Coordinates of C-alpha atoms in Angstrom, one line a residue:
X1041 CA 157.0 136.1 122.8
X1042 CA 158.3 135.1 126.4
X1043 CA 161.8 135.9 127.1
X1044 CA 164.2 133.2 127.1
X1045 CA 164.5 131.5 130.3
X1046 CA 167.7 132.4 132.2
X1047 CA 170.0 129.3 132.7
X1048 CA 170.3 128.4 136.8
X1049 CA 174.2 128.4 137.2
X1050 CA 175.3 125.3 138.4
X1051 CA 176.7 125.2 142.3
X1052 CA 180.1 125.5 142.9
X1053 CA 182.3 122.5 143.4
X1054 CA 184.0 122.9 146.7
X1055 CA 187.8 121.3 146.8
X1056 CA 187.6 118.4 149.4
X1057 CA 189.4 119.3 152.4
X1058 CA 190.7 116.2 154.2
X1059 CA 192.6 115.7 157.4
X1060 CA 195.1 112.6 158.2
X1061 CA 195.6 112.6 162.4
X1062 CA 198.5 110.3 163.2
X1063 CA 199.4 110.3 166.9
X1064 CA 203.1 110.5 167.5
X1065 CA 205.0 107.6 168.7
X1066 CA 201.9 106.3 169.7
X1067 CA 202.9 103.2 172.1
X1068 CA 205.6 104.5 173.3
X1069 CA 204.0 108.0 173.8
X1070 CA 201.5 106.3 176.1
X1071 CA 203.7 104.5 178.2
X1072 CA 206.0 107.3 178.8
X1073 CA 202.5 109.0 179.3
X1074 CA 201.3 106.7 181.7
X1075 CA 204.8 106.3 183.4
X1076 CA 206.5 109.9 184.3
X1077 CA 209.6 108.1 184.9
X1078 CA 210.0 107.3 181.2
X1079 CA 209.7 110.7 180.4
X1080 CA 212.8 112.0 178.0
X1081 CA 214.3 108.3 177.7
X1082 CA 214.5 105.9 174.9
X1083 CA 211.7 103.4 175.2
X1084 CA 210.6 100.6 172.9
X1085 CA 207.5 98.6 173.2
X1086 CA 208.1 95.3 172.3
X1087 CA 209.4 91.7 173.9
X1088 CA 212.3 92.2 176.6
X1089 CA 215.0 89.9 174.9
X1090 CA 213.3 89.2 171.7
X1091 CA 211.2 89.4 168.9
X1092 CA 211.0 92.8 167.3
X1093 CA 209.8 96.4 168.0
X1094 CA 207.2 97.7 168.3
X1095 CA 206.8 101.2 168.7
X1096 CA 209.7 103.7 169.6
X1097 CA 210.1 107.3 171.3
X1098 CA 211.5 109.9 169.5
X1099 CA 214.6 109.2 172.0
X1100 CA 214.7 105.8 170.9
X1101 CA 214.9 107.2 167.3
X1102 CA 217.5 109.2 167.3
X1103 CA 219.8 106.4 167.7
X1104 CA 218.4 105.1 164.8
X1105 CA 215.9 102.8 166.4
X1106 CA 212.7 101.5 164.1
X1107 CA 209.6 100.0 164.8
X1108 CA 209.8 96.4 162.8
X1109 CA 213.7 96.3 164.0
X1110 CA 215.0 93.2 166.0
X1111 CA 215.2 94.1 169.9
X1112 CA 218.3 92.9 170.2
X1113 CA 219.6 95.1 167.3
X1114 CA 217.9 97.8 168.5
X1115 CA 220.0 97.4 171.8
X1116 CA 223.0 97.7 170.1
X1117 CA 222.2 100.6 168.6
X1118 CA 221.0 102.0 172.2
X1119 CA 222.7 100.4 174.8
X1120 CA 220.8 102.4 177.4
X1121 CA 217.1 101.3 175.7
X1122 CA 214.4 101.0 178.0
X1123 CA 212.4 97.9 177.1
X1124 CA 208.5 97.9 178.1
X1125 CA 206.1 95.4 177.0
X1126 CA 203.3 96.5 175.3
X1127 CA 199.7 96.8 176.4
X1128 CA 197.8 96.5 173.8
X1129 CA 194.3 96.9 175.9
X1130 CA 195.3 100.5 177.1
X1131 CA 196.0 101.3 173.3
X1132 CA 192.7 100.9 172.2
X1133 CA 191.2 102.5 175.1
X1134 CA 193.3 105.8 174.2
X1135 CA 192.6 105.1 170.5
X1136 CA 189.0 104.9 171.5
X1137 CA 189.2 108.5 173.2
X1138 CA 190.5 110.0 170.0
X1139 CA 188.6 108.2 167.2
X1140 CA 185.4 110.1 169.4
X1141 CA 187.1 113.1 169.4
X1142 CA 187.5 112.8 165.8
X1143 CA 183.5 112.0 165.1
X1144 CA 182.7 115.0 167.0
X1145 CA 184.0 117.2 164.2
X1146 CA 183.0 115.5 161.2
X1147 CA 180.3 111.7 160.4
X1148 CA 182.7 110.9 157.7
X1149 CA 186.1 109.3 159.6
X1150 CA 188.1 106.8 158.4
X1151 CA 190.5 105.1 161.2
X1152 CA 193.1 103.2 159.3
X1153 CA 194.9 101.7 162.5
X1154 CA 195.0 102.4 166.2
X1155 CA 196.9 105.6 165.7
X1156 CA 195.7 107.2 162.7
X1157 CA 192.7 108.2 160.8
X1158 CA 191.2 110.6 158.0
X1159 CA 188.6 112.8 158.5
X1160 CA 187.2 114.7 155.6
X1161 CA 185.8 118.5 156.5
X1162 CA 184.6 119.5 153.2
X1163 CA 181.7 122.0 153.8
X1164 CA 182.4 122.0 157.9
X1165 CA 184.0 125.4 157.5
X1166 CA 181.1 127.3 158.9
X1167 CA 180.6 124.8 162.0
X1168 CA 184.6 124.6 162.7
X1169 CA 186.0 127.6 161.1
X1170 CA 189.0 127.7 158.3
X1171 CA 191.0 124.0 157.9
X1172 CA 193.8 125.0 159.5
X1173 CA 191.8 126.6 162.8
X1174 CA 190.0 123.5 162.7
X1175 CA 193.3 120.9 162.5
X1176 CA 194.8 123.1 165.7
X1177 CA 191.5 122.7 167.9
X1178 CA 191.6 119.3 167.1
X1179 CA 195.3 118.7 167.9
X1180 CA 194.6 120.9 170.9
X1181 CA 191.6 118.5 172.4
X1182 CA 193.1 115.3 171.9
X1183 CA 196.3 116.8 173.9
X1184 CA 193.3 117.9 176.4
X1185 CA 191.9 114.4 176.6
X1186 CA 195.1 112.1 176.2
X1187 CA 198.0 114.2 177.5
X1188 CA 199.6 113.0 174.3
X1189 CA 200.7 115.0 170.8
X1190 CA 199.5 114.0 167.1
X1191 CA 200.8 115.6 164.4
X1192 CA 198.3 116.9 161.6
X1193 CA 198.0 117.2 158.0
X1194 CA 195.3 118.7 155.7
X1195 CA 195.0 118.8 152.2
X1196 CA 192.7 118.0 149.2
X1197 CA 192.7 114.4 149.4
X1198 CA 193.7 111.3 151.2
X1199 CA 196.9 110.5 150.4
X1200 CA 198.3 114.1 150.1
X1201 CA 196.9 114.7 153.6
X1202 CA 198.7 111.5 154.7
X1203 CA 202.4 112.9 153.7
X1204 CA 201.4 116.6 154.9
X1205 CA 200.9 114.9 158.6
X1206 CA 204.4 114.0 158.4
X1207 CA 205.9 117.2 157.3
X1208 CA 206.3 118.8 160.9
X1209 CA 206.1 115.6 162.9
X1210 CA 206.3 115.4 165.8
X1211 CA 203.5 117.7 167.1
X1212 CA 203.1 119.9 164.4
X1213 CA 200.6 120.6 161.5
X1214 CA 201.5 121.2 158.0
X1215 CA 198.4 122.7 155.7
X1216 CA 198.8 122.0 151.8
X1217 CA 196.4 124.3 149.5
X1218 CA 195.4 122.9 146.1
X1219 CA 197.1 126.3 144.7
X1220 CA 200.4 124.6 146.6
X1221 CA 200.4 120.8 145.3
X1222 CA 202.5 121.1 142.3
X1223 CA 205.1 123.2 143.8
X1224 CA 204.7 120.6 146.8
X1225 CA 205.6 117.4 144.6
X1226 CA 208.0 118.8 142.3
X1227 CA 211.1 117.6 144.4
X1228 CA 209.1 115.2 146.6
X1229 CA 211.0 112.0 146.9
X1230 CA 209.5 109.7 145.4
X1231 CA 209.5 106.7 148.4
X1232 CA 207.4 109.4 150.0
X1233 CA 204.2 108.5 148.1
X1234 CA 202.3 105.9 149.5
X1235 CA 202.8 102.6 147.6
X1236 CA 206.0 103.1 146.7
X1237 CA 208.4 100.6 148.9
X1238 CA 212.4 99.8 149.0
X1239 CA 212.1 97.7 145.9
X1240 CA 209.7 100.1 143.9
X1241 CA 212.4 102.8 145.1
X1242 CA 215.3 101.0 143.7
X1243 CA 213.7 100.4 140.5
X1244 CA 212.6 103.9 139.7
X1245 CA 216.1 105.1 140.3
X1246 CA 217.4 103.1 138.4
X1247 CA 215.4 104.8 135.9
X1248 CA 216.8 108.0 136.8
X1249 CA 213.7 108.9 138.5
X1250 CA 213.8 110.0 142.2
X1251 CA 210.8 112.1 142.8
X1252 CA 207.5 113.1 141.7
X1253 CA 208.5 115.6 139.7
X1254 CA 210.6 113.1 137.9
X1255 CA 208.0 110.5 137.4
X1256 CA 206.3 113.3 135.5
X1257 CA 208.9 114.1 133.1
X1258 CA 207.6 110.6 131.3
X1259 CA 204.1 110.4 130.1
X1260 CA 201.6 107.8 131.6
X1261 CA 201.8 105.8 128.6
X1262 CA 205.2 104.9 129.3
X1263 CA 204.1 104.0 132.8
X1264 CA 201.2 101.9 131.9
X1265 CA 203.8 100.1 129.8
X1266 CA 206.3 99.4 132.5
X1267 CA 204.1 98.7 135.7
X1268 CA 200.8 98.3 134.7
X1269 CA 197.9 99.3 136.8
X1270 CA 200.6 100.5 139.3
X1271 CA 202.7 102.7 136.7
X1272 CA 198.9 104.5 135.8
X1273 CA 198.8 105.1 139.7
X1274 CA 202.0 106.7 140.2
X1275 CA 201.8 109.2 137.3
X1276 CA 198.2 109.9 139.1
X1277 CA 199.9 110.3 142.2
X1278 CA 202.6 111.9 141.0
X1279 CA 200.5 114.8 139.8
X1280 CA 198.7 115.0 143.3
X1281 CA 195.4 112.9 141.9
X1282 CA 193.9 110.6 144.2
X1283 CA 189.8 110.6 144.2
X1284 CA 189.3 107.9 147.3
X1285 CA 186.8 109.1 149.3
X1286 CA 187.0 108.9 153.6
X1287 CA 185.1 105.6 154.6
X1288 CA 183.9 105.9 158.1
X1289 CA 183.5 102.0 158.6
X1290 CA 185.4 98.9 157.3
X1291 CA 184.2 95.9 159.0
X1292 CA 187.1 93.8 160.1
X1293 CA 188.1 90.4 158.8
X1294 CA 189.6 88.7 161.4
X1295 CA 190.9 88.9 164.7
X1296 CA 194.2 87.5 166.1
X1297 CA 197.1 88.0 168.7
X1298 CA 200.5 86.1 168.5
X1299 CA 203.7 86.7 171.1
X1300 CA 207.3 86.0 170.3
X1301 CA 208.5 83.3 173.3
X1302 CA 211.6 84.6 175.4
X1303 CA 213.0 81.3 174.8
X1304 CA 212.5 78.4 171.9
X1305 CA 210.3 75.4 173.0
X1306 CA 209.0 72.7 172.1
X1307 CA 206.7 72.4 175.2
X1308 CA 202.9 72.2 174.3
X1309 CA 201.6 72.3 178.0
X1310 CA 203.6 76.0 178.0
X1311 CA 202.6 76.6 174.1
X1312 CA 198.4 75.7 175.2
X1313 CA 198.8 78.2 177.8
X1314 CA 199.9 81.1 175.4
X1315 CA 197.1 80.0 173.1
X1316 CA 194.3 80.3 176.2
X1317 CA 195.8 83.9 176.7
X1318 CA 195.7 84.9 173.0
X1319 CA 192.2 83.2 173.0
X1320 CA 191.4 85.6 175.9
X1321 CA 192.3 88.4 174.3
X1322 CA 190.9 87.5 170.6
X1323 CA 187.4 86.4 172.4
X1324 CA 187.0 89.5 174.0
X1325 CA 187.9 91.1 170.7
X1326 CA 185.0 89.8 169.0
X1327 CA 182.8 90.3 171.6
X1328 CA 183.3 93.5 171.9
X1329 CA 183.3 94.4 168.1
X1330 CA 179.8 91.8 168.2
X1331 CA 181.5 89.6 166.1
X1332 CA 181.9 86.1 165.7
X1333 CA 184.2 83.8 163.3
X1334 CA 183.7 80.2 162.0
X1335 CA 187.7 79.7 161.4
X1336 CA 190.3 79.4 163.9
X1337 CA 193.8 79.4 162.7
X1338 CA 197.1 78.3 164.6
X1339 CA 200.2 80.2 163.7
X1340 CA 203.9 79.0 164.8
X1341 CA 207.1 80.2 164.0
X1342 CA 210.0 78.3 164.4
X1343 CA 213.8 78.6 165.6
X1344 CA 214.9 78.7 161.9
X1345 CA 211.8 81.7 161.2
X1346 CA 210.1 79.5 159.1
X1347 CA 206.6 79.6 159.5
X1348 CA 203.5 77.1 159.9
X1349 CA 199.5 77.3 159.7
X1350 CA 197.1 75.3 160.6
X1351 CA 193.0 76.3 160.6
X1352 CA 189.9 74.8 161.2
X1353 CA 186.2 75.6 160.5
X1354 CA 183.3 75.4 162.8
X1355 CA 180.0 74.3 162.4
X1356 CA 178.5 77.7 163.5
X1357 CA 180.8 81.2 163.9
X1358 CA 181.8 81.5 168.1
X1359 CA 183.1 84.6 170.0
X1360 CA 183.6 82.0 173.2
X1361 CA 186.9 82.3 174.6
X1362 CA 186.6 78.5 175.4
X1363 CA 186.1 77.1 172.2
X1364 CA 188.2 79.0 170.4
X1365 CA 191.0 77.9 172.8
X1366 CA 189.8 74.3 172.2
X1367 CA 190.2 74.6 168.8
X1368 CA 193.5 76.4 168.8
X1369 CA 195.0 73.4 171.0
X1370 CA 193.3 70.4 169.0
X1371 CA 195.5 71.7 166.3
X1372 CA 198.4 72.1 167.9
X1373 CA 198.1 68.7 169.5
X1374 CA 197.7 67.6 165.6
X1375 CA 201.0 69.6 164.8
X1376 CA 204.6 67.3 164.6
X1377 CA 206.7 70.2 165.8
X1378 CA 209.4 69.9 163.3
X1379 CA 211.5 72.6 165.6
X1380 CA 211.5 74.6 168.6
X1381 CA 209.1 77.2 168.5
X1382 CA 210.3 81.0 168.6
X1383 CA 206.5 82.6 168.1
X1384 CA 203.0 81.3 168.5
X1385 CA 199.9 82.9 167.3
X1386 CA 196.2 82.3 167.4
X1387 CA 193.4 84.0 164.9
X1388 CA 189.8 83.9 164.3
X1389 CA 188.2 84.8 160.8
X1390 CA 185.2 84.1 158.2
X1391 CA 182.7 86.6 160.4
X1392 CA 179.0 85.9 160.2
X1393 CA 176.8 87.9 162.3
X1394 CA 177.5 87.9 166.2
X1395 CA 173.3 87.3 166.7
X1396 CA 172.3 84.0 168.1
X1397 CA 171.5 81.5 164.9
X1398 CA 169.5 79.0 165.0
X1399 CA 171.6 75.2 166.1
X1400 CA 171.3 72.0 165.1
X1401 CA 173.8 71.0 167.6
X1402 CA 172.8 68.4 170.2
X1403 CA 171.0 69.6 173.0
X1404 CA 173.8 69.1 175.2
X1405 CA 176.3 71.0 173.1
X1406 CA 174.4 73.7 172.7
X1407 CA 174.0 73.7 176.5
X1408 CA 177.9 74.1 177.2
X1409 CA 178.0 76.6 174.2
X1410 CA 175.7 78.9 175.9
X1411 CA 176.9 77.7 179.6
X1412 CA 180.5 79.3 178.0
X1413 CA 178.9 81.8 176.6
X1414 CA 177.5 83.4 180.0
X1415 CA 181.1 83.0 181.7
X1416 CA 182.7 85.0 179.1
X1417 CA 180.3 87.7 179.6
X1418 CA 180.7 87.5 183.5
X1419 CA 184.4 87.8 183.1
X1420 CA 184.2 90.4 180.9
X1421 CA 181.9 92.5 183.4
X1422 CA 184.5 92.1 185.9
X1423 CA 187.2 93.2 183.9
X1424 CA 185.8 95.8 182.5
X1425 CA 185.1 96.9 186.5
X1426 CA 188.7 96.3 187.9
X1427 CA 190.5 95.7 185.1
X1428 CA 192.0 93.2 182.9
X1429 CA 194.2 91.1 185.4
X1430 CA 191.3 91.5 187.7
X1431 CA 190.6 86.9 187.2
X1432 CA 192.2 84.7 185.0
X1433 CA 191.7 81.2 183.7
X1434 CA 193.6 78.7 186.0
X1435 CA 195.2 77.5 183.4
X1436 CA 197.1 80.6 183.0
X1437 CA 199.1 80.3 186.5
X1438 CA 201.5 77.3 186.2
X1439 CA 204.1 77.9 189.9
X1440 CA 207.4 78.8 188.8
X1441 CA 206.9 80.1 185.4
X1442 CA 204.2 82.8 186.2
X1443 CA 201.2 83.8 183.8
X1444 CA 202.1 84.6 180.2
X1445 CA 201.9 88.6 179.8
X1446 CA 199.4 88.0 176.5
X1447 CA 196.3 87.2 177.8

């Protein structure tokens, strides 16, 4: 009689390790950056007189100055505020320079905004050494690369890694080991785990509940009961459960850019020529990204913040500059503006693939198209040589009220 055969033990499960980069201050970081001058001053990025805020410096903040806030409260609350416009083109180059960075250590990153990604180093321990070695080498390369800080947070998944970056922020790193969670989110406040906003926030307290640890001291039936879906999420989350993996890739759904005037108008000629600049920079967008979208949408805001859409669907998805702007300003030709206009906003969307299709547009048509098609590329080149206010459109010089700081 053969001997029994010996079972094969089954490999052991290794605890995901992920990592959630968010740079610090990120806009205003890079124009302080860029700018020695700004160094150790409060900066906002955002519009001059109006519209809202951007992104602030940790100088800025300590006045109590927020990124969403009006500019003009944010002047109040800092009277000495420096005010820069942003640039969102120099952004996305530096974002470029991390999110490669980034792919160096690990395939499987996950950028979730210009600023900000995950990267998940399960079983890159050998390559890169222990987590925490390998979160200060990264920290260390993008301060090499960018001259700016990030703050870094590692632990088992996604959205525990997200709250650990914030833990020693700015320019710190904060490790959390599975052994650590429950001790971590006993007296975690509650409004610090994602999904949880002001209104969420005032209804749990009302409930006596404050943080995690609270949430827990109820079972997830009675959550299911009183939020649904949402209650069975938090008591997850609440326990420091959360299973989403780190998705390198999410294709993007649309593309837009919008600017808040300096002054209310009801002037189209000077409305068109912010929708030629934000055509400019959405066109380019695509391009670059090799997209192209079959809907153009106008966006206006008006005096009273009210708000106002209009969109229109093309025969065949375009990345030309040109027609996109033609489109933009058909509709607001079509648009009764009911009041002066405080913000104005154009967006392409519904991607299809950026390869030539076949057309059964008139020869003609199809001629200009491709006629457009070439210029774009031509400015582009040049651009990308000298830089972005290297040529413009003409329409975006008018004498006397300059060229609109969007395009």
């Amino acid at each position: 009689m053969s001997p029994p055969c010996a079972r094969t033990p089954p490999p052991p499960i290794h605890p995901r390790v992920i990592l959630h980069l968010d740079m610090d201050a990120f806009f205003a970081s890079v124009e302080q950056h860029d700018n020695p001058a700004l160094r150790g001053l409060p900066v906002a990025v955002g519009g001059e007189h109006r519209g809202v805020v951007s992104a602030a410096s940790y100088e800025a903040r300590r006045f109590g100055v927020r990124s969403a806030m009006p500019m003009t409260q944010a002047r109040r609350l800092c009277p000495g505020l420096v005010v820069v416009r942003g640039r969102m083109g120099r952004y996305a180059e530096v974002s470029r320079q991390v999110m490669a960075l980034l792919r160096e250590a690990s395939p499987l990153v996950e950028q979730v905004s210009v600023d900000e990604a995950y990267v998940d180093l399960t079983g890159t321990e050998r390559l890169l050494g222990p987590p925490p070695e390998a979160g200060e080498s990264l920290r260390a390369r993008v301060l090499q690369a960018t001259g700016l800080t990030c703050s870094v947070g590692i632990a088992p998944n996604k959205f525990l890694a997200k709250i650990a970056s914030d833990v020693n922020k700015p320019d710190g790193m904060f490790v959390l080991r599975p052994q650590d969670v429950a001790d971590f989110l006993r007296d975690l406040p509650v409004g610090r785990i994602p999904g949880v906003g002001p209104r969420t926030g005032e209804a749990l307290a009302r409930l006596g509940v404050r943080t995690a640890g609270d949430v827990l001291a109820r079972g997830a039936e009675f959550w299911a009961r009183r939020l649904g879906e949402r209650g069975q999420e938090l008591h997850a989350r609440a326990q420091g459960l959360d299973s989403s993996p780190v998705v390198p890739y999410h294709a993007p759904k649309s593309s837009s850019a919008e600017t808040t005037l300096d002054r209310d108008t009801t002037d189209k000629t000077l409305l068109a020529r912010w929708l030629l600049a934000h055509a400019e920079r959405v066109g380019r967008d695509l391009r670059r990204g090799g997209f192209k979208g079959r809907t153009v949408t106008l966006k206006i805001k008006y005096s009273d913040f009210s708000q106002h859409t209009r969109s229109r669907t093309l025969d065949e998805p375009t990345d030309v500059t040109a027609l996109i702007f033609e489109t933009g300003r058909a509709l607001l030709r079509e648009t009764r503006l009911e009041r002066p206009v405080r913000l104005i906003g154009l967006g392409v969307s519904n991607f299809g693939h950026g390869q030539t299709q076949f057309s059964l547009l008139p020869a003609p048509e199809h001629d200009r198209a491709a006629e457009l098609a070439r210029l774009d590329r031509a400015l582009d080149a040049i651009r990308d040589k000298f830089g972005r206010d290297a040529v413009a459109r003409g329409l975006l010089f008018d004498p006397g009220k300059g060229r609109p700081q969007g395009g």
